[in-house]
XYZ file of C-alpha atoms in Angstrom:
523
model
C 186.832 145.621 68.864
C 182.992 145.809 68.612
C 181.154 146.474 65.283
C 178.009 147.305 64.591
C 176.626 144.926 62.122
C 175.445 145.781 59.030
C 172.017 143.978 58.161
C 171.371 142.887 54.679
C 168.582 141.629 52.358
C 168.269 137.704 53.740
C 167.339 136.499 50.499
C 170.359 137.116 48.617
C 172.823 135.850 51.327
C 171.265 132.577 51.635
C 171.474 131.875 48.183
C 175.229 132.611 48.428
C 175.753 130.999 51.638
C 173.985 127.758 50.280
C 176.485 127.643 47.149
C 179.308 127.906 49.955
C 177.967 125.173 52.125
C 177.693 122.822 48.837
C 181.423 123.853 47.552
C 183.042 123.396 51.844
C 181.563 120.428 51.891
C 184.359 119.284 48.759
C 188.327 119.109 48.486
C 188.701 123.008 48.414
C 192.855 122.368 48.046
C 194.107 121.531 44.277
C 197.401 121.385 45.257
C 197.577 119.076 47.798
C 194.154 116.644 47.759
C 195.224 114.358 51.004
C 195.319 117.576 52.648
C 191.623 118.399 52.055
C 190.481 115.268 52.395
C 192.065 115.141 55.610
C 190.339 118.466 56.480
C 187.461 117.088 55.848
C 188.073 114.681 58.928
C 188.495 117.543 61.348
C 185.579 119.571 63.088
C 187.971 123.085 62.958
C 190.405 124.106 60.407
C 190.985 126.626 57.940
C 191.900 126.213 54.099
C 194.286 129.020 54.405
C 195.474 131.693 51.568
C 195.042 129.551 48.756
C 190.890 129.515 49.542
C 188.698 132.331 48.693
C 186.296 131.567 51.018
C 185.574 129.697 54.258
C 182.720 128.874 56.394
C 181.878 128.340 59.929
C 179.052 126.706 62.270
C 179.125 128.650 65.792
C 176.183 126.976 67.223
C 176.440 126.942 71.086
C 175.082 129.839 73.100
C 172.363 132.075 74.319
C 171.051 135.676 73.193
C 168.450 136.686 75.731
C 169.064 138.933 78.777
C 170.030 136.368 81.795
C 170.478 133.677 80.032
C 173.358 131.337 81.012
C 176.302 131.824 78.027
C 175.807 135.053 76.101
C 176.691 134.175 72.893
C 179.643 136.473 70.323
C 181.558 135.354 67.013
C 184.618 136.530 66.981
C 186.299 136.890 63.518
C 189.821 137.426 62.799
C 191.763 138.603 60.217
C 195.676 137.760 59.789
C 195.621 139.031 56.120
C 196.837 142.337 54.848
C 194.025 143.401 53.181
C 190.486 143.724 54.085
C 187.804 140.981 54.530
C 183.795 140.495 54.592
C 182.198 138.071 57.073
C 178.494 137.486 55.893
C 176.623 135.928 59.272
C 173.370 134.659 59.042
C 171.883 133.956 62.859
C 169.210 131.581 63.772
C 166.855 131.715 66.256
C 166.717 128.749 68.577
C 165.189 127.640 71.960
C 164.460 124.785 74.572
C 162.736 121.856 72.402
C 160.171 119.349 73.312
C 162.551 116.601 71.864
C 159.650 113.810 71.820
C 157.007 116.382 71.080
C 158.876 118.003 68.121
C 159.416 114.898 66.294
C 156.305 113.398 66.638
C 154.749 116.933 65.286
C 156.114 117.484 62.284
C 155.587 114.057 61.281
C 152.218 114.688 61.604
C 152.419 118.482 60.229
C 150.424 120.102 63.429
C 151.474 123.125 65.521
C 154.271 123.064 68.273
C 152.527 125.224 71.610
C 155.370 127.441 73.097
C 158.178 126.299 70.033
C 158.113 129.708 68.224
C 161.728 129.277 67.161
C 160.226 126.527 63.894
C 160.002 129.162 60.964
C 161.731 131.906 62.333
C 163.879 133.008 59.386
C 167.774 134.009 59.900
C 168.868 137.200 60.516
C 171.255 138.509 58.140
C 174.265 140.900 59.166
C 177.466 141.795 56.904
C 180.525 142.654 58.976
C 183.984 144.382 57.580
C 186.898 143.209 58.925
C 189.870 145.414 58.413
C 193.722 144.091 57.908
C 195.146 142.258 60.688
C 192.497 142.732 63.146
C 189.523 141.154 64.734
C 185.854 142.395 65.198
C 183.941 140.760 67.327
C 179.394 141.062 67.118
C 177.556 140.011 70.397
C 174.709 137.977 69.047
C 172.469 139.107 71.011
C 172.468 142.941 69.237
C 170.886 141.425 66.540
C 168.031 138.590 67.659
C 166.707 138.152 71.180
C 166.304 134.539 71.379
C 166.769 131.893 73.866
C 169.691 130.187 71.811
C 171.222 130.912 68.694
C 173.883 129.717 66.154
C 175.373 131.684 63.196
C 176.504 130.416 59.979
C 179.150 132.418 58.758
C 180.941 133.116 54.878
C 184.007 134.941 54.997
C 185.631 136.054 51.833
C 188.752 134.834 52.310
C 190.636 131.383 53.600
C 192.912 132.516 56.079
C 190.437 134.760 58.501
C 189.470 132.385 61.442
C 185.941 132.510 63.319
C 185.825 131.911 67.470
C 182.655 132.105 69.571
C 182.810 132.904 72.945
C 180.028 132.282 75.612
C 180.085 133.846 79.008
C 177.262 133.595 82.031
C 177.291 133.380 85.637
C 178.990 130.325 85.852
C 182.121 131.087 83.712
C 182.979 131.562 80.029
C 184.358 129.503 77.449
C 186.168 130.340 73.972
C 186.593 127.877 71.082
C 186.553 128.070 67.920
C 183.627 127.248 65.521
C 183.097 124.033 63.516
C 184.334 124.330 59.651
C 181.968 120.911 58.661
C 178.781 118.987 59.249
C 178.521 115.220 60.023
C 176.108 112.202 60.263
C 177.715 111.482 63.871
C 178.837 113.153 66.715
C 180.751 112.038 70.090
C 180.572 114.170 73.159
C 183.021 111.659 75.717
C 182.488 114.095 78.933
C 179.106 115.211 80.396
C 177.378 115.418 83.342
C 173.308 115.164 84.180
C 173.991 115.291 88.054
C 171.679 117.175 90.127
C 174.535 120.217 90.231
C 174.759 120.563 86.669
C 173.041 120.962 83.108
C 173.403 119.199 80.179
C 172.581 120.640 76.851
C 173.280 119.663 73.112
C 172.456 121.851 69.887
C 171.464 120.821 66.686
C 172.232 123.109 63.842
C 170.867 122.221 60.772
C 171.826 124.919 57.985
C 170.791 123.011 55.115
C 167.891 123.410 52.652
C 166.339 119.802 53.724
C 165.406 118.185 57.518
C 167.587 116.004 59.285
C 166.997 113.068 61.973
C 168.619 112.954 65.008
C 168.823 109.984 67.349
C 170.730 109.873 70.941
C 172.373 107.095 72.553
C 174.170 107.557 75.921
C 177.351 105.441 77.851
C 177.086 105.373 81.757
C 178.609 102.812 83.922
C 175.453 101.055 83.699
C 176.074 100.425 79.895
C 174.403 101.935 76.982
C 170.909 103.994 76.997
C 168.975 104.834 73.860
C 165.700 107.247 75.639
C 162.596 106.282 73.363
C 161.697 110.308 73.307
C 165.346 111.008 71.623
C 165.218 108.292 68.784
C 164.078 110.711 66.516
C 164.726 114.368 67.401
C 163.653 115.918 63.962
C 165.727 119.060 62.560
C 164.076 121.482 60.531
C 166.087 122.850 57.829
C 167.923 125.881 58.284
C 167.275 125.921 61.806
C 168.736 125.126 65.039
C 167.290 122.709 67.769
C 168.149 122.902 71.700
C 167.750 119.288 73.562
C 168.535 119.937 77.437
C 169.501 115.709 78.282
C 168.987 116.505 82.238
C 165.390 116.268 81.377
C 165.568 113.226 79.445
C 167.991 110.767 80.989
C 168.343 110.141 84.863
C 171.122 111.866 86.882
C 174.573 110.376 86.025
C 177.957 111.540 87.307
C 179.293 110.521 83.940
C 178.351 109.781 80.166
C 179.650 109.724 77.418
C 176.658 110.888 74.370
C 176.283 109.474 70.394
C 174.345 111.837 68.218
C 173.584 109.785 64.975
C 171.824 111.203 62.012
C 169.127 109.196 60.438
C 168.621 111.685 57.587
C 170.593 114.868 56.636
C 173.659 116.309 58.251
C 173.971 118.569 61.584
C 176.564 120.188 63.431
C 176.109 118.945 66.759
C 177.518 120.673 70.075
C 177.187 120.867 73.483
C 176.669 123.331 76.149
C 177.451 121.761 79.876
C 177.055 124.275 83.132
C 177.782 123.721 86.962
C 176.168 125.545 89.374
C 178.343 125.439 92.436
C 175.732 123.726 94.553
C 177.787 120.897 94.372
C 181.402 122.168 94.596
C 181.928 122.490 91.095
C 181.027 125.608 88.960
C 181.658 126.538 85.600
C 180.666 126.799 81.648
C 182.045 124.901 78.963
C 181.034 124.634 75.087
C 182.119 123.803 71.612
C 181.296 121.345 68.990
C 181.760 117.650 69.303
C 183.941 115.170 67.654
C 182.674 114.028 63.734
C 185.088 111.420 63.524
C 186.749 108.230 65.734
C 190.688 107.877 65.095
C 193.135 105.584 66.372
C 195.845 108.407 67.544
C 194.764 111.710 69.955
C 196.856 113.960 71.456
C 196.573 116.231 74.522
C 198.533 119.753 74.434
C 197.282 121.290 78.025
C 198.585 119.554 81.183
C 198.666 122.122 83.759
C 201.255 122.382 86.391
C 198.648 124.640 88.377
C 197.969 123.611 91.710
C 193.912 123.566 92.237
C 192.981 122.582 88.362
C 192.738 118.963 87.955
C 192.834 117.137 84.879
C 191.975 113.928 83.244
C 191.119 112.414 79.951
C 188.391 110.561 79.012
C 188.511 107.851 76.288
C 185.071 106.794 74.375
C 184.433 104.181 72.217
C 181.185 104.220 70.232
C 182.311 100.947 68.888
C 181.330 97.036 68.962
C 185.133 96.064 69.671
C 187.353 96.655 72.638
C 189.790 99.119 72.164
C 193.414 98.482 74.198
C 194.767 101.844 74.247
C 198.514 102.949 75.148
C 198.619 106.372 76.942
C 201.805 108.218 77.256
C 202.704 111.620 79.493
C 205.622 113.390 78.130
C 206.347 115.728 81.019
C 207.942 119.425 80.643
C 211.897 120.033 81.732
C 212.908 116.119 80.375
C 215.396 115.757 76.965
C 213.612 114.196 74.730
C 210.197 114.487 75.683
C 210.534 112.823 79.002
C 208.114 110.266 79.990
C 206.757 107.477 81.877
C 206.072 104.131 80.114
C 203.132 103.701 78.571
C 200.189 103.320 80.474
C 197.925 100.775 78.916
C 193.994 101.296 79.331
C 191.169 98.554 77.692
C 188.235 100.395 76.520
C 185.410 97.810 76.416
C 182.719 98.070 73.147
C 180.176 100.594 73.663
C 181.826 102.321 77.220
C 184.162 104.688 78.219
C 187.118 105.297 80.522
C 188.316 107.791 82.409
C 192.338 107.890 82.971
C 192.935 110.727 85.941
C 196.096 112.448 86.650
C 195.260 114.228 89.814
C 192.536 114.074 93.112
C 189.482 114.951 91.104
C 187.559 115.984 94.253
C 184.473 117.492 93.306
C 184.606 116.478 89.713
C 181.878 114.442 88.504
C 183.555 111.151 86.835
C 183.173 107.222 86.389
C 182.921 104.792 88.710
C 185.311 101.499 88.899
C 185.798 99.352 87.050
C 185.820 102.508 84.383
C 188.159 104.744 85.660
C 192.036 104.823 86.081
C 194.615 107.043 88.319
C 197.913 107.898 86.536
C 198.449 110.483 89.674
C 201.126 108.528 91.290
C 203.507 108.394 87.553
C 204.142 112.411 87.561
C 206.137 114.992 89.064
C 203.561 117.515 91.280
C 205.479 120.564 89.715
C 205.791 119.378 86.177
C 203.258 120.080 83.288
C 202.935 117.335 80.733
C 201.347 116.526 77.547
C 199.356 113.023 76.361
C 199.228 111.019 73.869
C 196.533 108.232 73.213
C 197.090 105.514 70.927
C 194.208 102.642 70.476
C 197.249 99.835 69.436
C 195.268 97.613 67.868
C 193.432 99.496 65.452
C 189.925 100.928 67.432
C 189.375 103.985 66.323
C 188.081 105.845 69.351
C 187.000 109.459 70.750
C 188.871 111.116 73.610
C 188.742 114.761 75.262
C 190.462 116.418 78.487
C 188.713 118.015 80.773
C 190.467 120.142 83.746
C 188.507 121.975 86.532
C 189.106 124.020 89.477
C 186.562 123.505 92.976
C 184.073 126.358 92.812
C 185.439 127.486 96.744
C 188.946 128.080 94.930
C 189.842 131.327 93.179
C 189.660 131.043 90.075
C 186.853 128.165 89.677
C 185.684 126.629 86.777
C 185.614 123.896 84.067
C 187.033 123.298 80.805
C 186.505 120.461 77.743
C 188.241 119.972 74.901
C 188.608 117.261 72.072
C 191.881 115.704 71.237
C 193.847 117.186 68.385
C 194.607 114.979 65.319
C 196.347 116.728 62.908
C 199.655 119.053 63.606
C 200.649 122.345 60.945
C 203.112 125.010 60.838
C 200.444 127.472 60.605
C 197.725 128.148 63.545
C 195.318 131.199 64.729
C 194.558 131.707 67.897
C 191.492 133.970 68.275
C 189.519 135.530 70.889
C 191.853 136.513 73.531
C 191.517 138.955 76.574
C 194.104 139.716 79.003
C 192.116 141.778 81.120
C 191.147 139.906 83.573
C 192.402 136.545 82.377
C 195.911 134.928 82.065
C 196.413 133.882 78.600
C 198.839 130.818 78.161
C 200.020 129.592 74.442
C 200.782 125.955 74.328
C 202.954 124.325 71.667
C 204.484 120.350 71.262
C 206.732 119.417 68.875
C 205.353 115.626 67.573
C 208.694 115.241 66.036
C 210.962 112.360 67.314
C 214.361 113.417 65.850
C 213.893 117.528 65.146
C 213.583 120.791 66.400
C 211.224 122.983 65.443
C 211.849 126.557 65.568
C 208.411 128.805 66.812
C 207.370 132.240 65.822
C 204.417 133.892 67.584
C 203.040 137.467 66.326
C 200.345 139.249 67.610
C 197.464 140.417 65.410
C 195.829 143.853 66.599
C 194.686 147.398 65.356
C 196.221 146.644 61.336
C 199.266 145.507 62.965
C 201.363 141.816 62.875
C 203.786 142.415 65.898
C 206.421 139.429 66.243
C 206.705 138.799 69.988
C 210.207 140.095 70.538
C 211.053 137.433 73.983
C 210.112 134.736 70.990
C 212.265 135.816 67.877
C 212.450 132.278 67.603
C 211.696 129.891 70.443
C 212.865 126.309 69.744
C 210.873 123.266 70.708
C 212.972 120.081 71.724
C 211.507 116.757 69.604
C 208.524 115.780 71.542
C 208.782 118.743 73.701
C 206.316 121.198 74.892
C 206.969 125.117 75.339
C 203.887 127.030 77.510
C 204.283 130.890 76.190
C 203.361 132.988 78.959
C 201.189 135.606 76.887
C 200.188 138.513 79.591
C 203.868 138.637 80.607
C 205.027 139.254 76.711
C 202.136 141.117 75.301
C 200.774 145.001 76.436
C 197.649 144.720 74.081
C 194.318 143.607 75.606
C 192.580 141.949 72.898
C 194.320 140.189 69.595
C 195.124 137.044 68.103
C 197.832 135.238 68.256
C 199.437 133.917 64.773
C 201.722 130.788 65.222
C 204.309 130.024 62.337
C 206.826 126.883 62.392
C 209.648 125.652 60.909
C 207.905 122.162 60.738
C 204.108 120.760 61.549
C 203.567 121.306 65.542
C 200.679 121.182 67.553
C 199.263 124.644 69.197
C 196.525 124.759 72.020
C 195.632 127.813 74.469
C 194.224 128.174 78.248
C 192.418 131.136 79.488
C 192.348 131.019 83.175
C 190.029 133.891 84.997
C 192.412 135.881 87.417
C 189.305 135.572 89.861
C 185.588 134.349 89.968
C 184.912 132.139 87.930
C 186.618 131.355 84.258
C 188.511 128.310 82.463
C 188.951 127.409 78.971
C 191.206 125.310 77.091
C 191.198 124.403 73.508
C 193.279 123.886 70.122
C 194.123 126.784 67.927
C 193.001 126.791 64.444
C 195.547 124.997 62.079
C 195.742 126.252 58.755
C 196.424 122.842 55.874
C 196.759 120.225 58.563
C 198.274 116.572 58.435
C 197.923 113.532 60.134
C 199.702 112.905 62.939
């Protein structure tokens, strides 16, 4: 549901918001500390009910009339009693990357940057019991971009943004941390496409941003992005088609010099090309050696591959597996071993990518030929000897199919037997819940309710569904679910791994992403 938001003295919130953003930033979690200081390591995840509070960076999207990815925050509530999500919005648009930083060095005026010393708008939303409520930003400021920093009084509501334009729509859920570096393995700067990054800086003091870029021609470090400076409490658009040369693929570093940022990205296709969609979220805050991939389609027209980065100075020799649906025992083909040189990154592709912007040899692979046409899959990554490295999937659909579109979305990490999915629609879209079992040797044993109007409705078809050790079940949502808009809340028996798809039933719509684990662990 929609709610009109409730605006509040900006003074008073930002004082309580800044307290928050000092106490997030520590091991919220007495009882378990290598929990929170593995949450700490993720960009999305949610302290759960023994947290009072949590808070969320939503920081990719637009708020002006015909702008390419309208911008909402979604926030939902599992809990039985009430909640308060305080939202403080800031005013963003298109910087003058070299100009910016080389201005408020030298303290003059920025000529068309009126977004520098805008001050956030403050809004107070209710949430009732098991519900959502969802504000389009858009009701509240009229600016090119925007990104909203949001408190809410309790540690088990979860906070999605969703962004939808001409050229698709994308849901994912909003960051829970800020970092000194950020990886971004896929993107695009072809003459088809846009390429956009956003620099949210909450904080009370400036940060320093500085690019570096992976192509097949090696690494690029543009003099005018060396030192993107970050005001504080304010958010900072860099559009990289305007600062790098058209590249099918890169693969982007965002390192801070000074402060902290949450960094995301925003990447369009315009269909001039073959290829047109919309895809945004945050980027990755942190290499690890192990990444795992819940959403291989079995859909004939989306293709799929994975891209492995490594921001590193040492090769990385990674093992990738595909565990495919229908096999005992989490069928698969043997490992498929993939070097990663220092400072590059690879592309491993499991179907004709047609259209799709990617590498060029000697930096890409095909795994087409090792599956079954009919059979989904999942992957796992594993850099063997000890390179910590980035990955994400990306699948897309030709813009002359119906539906078209493009989706990105990190690797997951961490596995729980609590997740949120938020943000759903089923008119319209088909809705698909995705959940692996990393378990070698057990079953785990699924429950999925649905969270709408004050209600937690177990999904009667799923009352429970068991997952095979290293299995995957896809849950069919439309076909199990009458309600429209809700939230899915999966509960398991042991730690699993959850991730969603959102496919437009025509036009133009993909997204794919992890749901929100509650107290994750390591793989």
């Amino acid at each position: 549901m929609a709610s009109r938001p409730l605006r509040t003295p900006f003074v008073g919130v930002a004082v309580v918001a800044l307290v928050a953003l000092a106490v997030a930033d520590r091991v919220v979690s007495e009882s378990g500390v290598s929990r929170g200081l593995f949450r700490q390591e993720m960009v999305t995840s949610a302290p759960g009910s023994a947290a009072d509070f949590g808070v969320w960076y939503c920081s990719e999207g637009t708020s002006l009339p015909g702008e390419f990815a309208e911008h909402s925050i979604v926030v939902a509530n599992p809990a039985s009693q009430a909640v308060v999500a305080r939202i403080m919005i800031f005013p963003g648009s298109l910087s003058n990357a070299a100009a910016i930083g080389l201005a408020l060095q030298e303290g003059e005026p920025i000529a068309g940057q009126d977004f520098i010393g805008r001050d956030p708008v403050a809004v107070t939303l209710g949430v009732s019991a098991r519900s959502e409520v969802v504000l389009n930003l858009s009701e509240v400021v009229n600016a090119q971009f925007t990104a909203a920093l949001v408190e809410v009084d309790s540690g088990t509501a979860v906070v999605t943004q969703r962004v939808q334009g001409p050229t698709g729509f994308d849901v994912v859920p909003c960051a829970t941390r800020a970092a000194q570096a950020w990886h971004f393995p896929a993107g695009s700067t072809r003459r088809d496409a846009r390429l956009f990054f956003t620099l949210f800086n909450p904080f009370p003091i400036r940060a320093v941003a500085q690019f570096s870029f992976v192509t097949d021609d090696g690494l690029r470090e543009p003099q005018s992005l060396r030192g993107v400076v970050v005001p504080a409490r304010s958010l900072t658009v860099v559009e990289v088609t305007g600062e790098v040369p058209r590249f099918a693929s890169l693969s982007t570093t965002i390192n801070l010099l000074a402060g902290r940022i949450v960094a995301g990205r925003l990447q369009l296709f315009d269909g001039s090309d073959g290829l047109e969609g919309l895809t945004a979220g945050p980027g990755v805050p942190q290499t690890h050696v192990q990444w795992v991939f819940a959403n291989g389609p079995a859909r004939a027209g989306i293709v799929d591959h994975v891209m492995l980065y490594n921001p590193t100075q040492q090769e990385a020799l990674v093992d990738l597996v595909m565990r495919f649906d229908g096999f005992r025992k989490g069928g698969l083909h043997p490992p498929f071993e993939v070097t990663v040189p220092p400072q590059q990154r690879v592309a491993v592709v499991f179907d004709d990518l047609g259209t799709y912007p990617a590498p060029a040899a000697p930096y890409v692979y095909s795994a087409a030929a090792l599956r079954p046409s009919d059979s989904g899959f999942w992957v796992e990554a594993t850099s063997y000897n000890g390179v910590p490295i980035a990955a994400e999937r990306v699948g897309a659909a030709a813009a002359t199919s119906s539906p078209a579109g493009v989706a990105a979305e990190a690797g997951v990490v961490a596995k729980a037997s609590r997740h949120l999915v938020a943000g759903n629609r089923t008119e319209g879209t088909e809705v698909d819940l995705v959940v692996i079992n990393p378990s070698p040797d057990s079953i785990a044993h699924i429950t999925v309710s649905s969270i709408a109007h004050g209600q937690l409705t177990p999904v009667a078809h799923l009352a429970p569904q068991e997952v095979a050790p290293l299995g995957r079940v896809v849950v069919p949502v439309n076909e199990l679910l009458d309600e429209e808009v809700f939230a899915l809340l999966v509960e398991s028996s042991q730690p699993v791994v959850v991730s969603k798809s959102l496919l437009a039933l025509s036009g133009t719509g993909l997204s794919s992403g992890t749901a929100v684990p509650y107290n994750p662990i390591s793989l």
